[in-house]
Amino acid sequence: MRWARFPVDRLHAHRRRYPVSLKRFSISRVNPVRSRLSQTSLGALRCRRKFLKLFPAGFQDQKYLAWERNYKWQAHQSWQEALAAPRFRQLLREKKFIEAAAQAVRIESRTNLLFSFEKMALRDAVRGKAGAELFAVGLYEFLHGRGSSEKKFEKWCQAVGSLPRRQTRVLTWPLVTVFAFIAQPDQHIFLKPKATQVAAAEYEFNFDYSSRPSFETYESLLQFAETVRRDLKDLRPRDFIDLQSFIWVQGSDEYA
């Protein structure tokens, strides 16, 4: 039995009955952070140490903010100004699909989240009205539509997979996750496949990865992120920007 969870009134009663043997288990002596860390895997502890070695102040570290968080948050703020739900909905009602798609592409282009070939493929895909409509309507429904998370994600993947393509395919994990991540970082996370797989292995998390975008893999990624959130509760990650950044630090060659 873990004394930190023992009911206080019963604990006092037991202390009166067994004053010597229970003295060293005083609730005031329990360190909740140490207790929580002792339950995590060795891999998770190594990842934590690596992150704090790079950014000693954790998610408040000025270097962390400059290198990882600020530009992602700025993209989110730009999205809120240009494509918040009411404005996005108005553009669709007015059939301004090209404008809506162009706004989304423009906001993402100011980040380094997608590779250059993915950016180019997407710009080509939404340049015409048909592709722009498919993209804009599909993205709006994913972000603000009704239905289960699974159904909305699957429909979004179908929409991206149906976009016009020239040479490079557009149905990639980074492309199907980046816009929701920018728009709603409190709900969605961004997936870089190679770095995330490396990070999951380092963390000793069983990440259910499939190269073709699927809800099963996305759900597994969210579970990975929630595990990280729980393990780093004392560092106070704010949203999926912080959690994705932590995962990126573990798996990216930039931080090898």
XYZ file of C-alpha atoms in Angstrom:
256
model
C 0.000 0.000 0.000
C 1.256 3.494 -0.859
C 0.923 5.685 2.215
C 0.627 8.867 0.145
C -2.827 7.685 -0.881
C -3.886 6.366 2.536
C -6.976 8.226 3.918
C -5.755 10.816 6.397
C -8.260 10.013 9.165
C -7.366 6.301 9.013
C -3.686 7.154 8.930
C -3.957 9.159 12.166
C -5.811 6.263 13.799
C -3.067 3.854 12.781
C -0.424 6.263 14.055
C -1.999 6.198 17.503
C -1.975 2.423 17.415
C 1.471 2.002 15.830
C 3.314 5.273 16.498
C 6.861 4.038 15.855
C 6.456 1.936 12.751
C 4.410 4.551 10.875
C 6.407 7.648 11.776
C 8.720 7.427 8.791
C 5.769 7.201 6.383
C 4.491 10.689 7.254
C 2.605 12.234 4.309
C 4.692 15.374 4.634
C 7.802 13.347 3.774
C 6.443 12.033 0.463
C 7.905 13.826 -2.580
C 5.153 13.694 -5.257
C 7.559 14.537 -8.102
C 10.032 11.830 -7.087
C 7.187 9.350 -6.615
C 5.816 10.111 -10.069
C 9.223 9.884 -11.739
C 9.894 6.526 -10.123
C 6.918 5.071 -12.019
C 8.115 6.125 -15.481
C 10.309 4.030 -17.750
C 14.073 4.419 -17.818
C 13.734 5.619 -21.393
C 11.303 8.343 -20.341
C 13.715 9.477 -17.624
C 16.578 9.623 -20.118
C 14.434 11.732 -22.470
C 13.562 14.070 -19.626
C 17.226 14.488 -18.718
C 18.134 15.205 -22.344
C 15.443 17.875 -22.630
C 16.437 19.584 -19.387
C 20.112 19.442 -20.294
C 19.294 21.410 -23.444
C 16.679 23.622 -21.798
C 17.319 23.814 -18.035
C 14.213 25.919 -17.399
C 12.055 23.409 -19.254
C 9.160 24.790 -21.258
C 9.856 28.267 -19.877
C 13.475 28.269 -21.018
C 14.263 31.254 -23.246
C 16.280 29.122 -25.645
C 13.414 26.632 -25.876
C 10.959 29.432 -26.613
C 13.230 30.876 -29.317
C 14.114 27.556 -30.954
C 10.902 25.555 -30.678
C 7.769 27.271 -29.393
C 7.497 30.895 -30.428
C 7.265 30.488 -34.197
C 4.641 27.752 -33.829
C 2.583 29.905 -31.490
C 2.918 32.870 -33.847
C 1.544 30.687 -36.650
C -1.413 29.803 -34.422
C -2.060 33.482 -33.698
C -1.926 34.265 -37.425
C -4.451 31.485 -38.006
C -6.777 32.942 -35.387
C -6.619 36.309 -37.101
C -7.177 35.008 -40.627
C -9.051 31.696 -40.363
C -10.849 31.465 -37.031
C -14.067 29.461 -37.363
C -16.454 32.384 -38.152
C -14.129 33.836 -40.811
C -13.368 30.408 -42.288
C -17.079 29.613 -42.470
C -17.818 32.938 -44.160
C -15.205 32.294 -46.857
C -16.784 28.933 -47.610
C -20.294 30.393 -47.757
C -19.057 32.988 -50.227
C -17.328 30.209 -52.180
C -13.945 31.882 -51.751
C -12.196 28.519 -51.661
C -9.004 29.709 -53.297
C -8.676 32.548 -50.784
C -9.259 30.214 -47.828
C -6.734 27.669 -49.104
C -4.215 30.390 -49.914
C -4.506 31.813 -46.385
C -3.835 28.407 -44.845
C -0.866 27.745 -47.120
C 0.538 31.224 -46.486
C 0.415 30.802 -42.697
C 2.135 27.426 -42.803
C 4.773 28.700 -45.240
C 6.177 30.972 -42.510
C 7.119 27.909 -40.457
C 9.642 25.150 -41.109
C 7.206 22.362 -40.281
C 6.823 20.995 -43.817
C 9.614 20.061 -46.175
C 9.987 22.315 -49.215
C 8.741 19.595 -51.588
C 5.590 19.189 -49.472
C 4.971 22.939 -49.527
C 5.361 23.016 -53.312
C 3.115 20.006 -53.846
C 0.379 21.568 -51.722
C 0.597 24.946 -53.469
C 0.214 23.214 -56.810
C -2.705 21.122 -55.531
C -4.801 24.075 -54.311
C -3.972 26.525 -57.091
C -7.113 25.663 -59.047
C -10.689 26.051 -57.819
C -11.425 22.318 -57.610
C -8.384 21.534 -55.493
C -8.868 24.616 -53.327
C -12.504 23.714 -52.640
C -11.637 20.124 -51.780
C -8.896 21.285 -49.427
C -10.763 24.165 -47.766
C -14.044 22.325 -47.191
C -12.239 19.193 -45.995
C -10.093 21.157 -43.561
C -13.039 23.125 -42.173
C -14.998 19.921 -41.559
C -11.987 18.361 -39.857
C -11.562 21.346 -37.553
C -15.155 22.390 -36.926
C -17.462 19.737 -38.354
C -19.673 17.271 -36.535
C -19.012 13.617 -35.946
C -16.438 11.518 -34.172
C -12.754 12.362 -34.245
C -12.105 9.160 -36.150
C -14.636 9.897 -38.896
C -13.481 13.489 -39.289
C -9.847 12.466 -39.507
C -10.572 9.758 -42.069
C -12.599 12.168 -44.237
C -9.792 14.721 -44.061
C -7.269 12.114 -45.202
C -9.580 11.185 -48.066
C -9.821 14.838 -49.090
C -6.043 15.306 -49.038
C -5.557 12.047 -50.919
C -7.947 13.271 -53.621
C -6.136 16.564 -54.236
C -4.645 17.074 -57.718
C -0.988 16.116 -57.877
C 1.781 16.635 -60.365
C 4.832 14.769 -59.159
C 5.021 14.631 -55.360
C 2.171 13.044 -53.422
C 0.379 15.229 -50.910
C -1.009 12.502 -48.650
C 1.825 12.563 -46.113
C 1.714 12.577 -42.339
C 3.194 16.065 -41.992
C 0.708 17.525 -44.463
C -2.417 15.940 -42.965
C -1.491 16.989 -39.409
C 0.161 20.398 -39.764
C -2.911 22.594 -40.304
C -4.939 21.246 -37.384
C -1.824 21.563 -35.225
C -1.480 25.236 -36.148
C -5.206 25.949 -35.859
C -5.960 24.014 -32.660
C -2.775 23.199 -30.707
C -4.888 22.385 -27.662
C -6.487 19.475 -29.555
C -4.180 18.349 -32.354
C -0.543 17.366 -32.751
C 1.897 17.375 -35.657
C 3.571 14.188 -36.864
C 7.051 13.982 -38.339
C 7.326 10.224 -38.933
C 11.051 9.526 -38.625
C 11.702 11.767 -35.623
C 8.570 10.556 -33.842
C 9.446 6.892 -34.317
C 12.938 7.500 -32.949
C 11.501 9.456 -30.020
C 8.969 6.744 -29.186
C 11.711 4.113 -29.193
C 13.892 6.264 -26.939
C 10.939 6.884 -24.632
C 10.067 3.163 -24.620
C 6.551 3.875 -25.862
C 4.898 1.378 -28.203
C 3.973 3.724 -31.054
C 1.570 2.091 -33.529
C 2.951 3.616 -36.729
C 1.728 3.123 -40.294
C 3.264 5.055 -43.181
C -0.179 5.627 -44.703
C -2.146 8.160 -42.653
C -4.751 6.425 -40.505
C -6.670 7.254 -37.356
C -5.087 4.326 -35.508
C -1.636 5.862 -35.855
C -2.880 9.366 -35.076
C -4.650 8.093 -31.963
C -1.469 6.294 -30.912
C 0.469 9.543 -31.323
C -2.047 11.372 -29.130
C -1.633 8.646 -26.514
C 2.145 9.061 -26.705
C 1.771 12.806 -26.208
C -0.591 12.321 -23.273
C 1.913 9.939 -21.680
C 4.581 12.615 -22.036
C 2.184 15.206 -20.583
C 1.555 13.014 -17.554
C 5.243 12.280 -17.011
C 6.187 15.960 -17.354
C 3.299 17.318 -15.317
C 5.687 19.133 -12.973
C 7.209 20.996 -15.971
C 3.727 22.232 -16.955
C 3.511 21.708 -20.719
C 0.888 24.120 -22.043
C -0.438 22.339 -25.114
C 0.522 20.038 -27.964
C 3.083 22.574 -29.158
C 5.134 21.848 -26.052
C 4.511 18.099 -26.274
C 5.363 17.922 -29.980
C 8.489 19.988 -29.365
C 9.593 17.614 -26.600
C 9.080 14.631 -28.921
C 10.946 16.423 -31.722
C 13.914 17.093 -29.448
C 14.165 13.370 -28.666
C 14.013 12.143 -32.256
C 15.418 14.875 -34.503
C 18.916 14.765 -35.899
C 19.167 18.434 -34.933
C 19.435 17.387 -31.291
C 21.374 14.167 -31.713
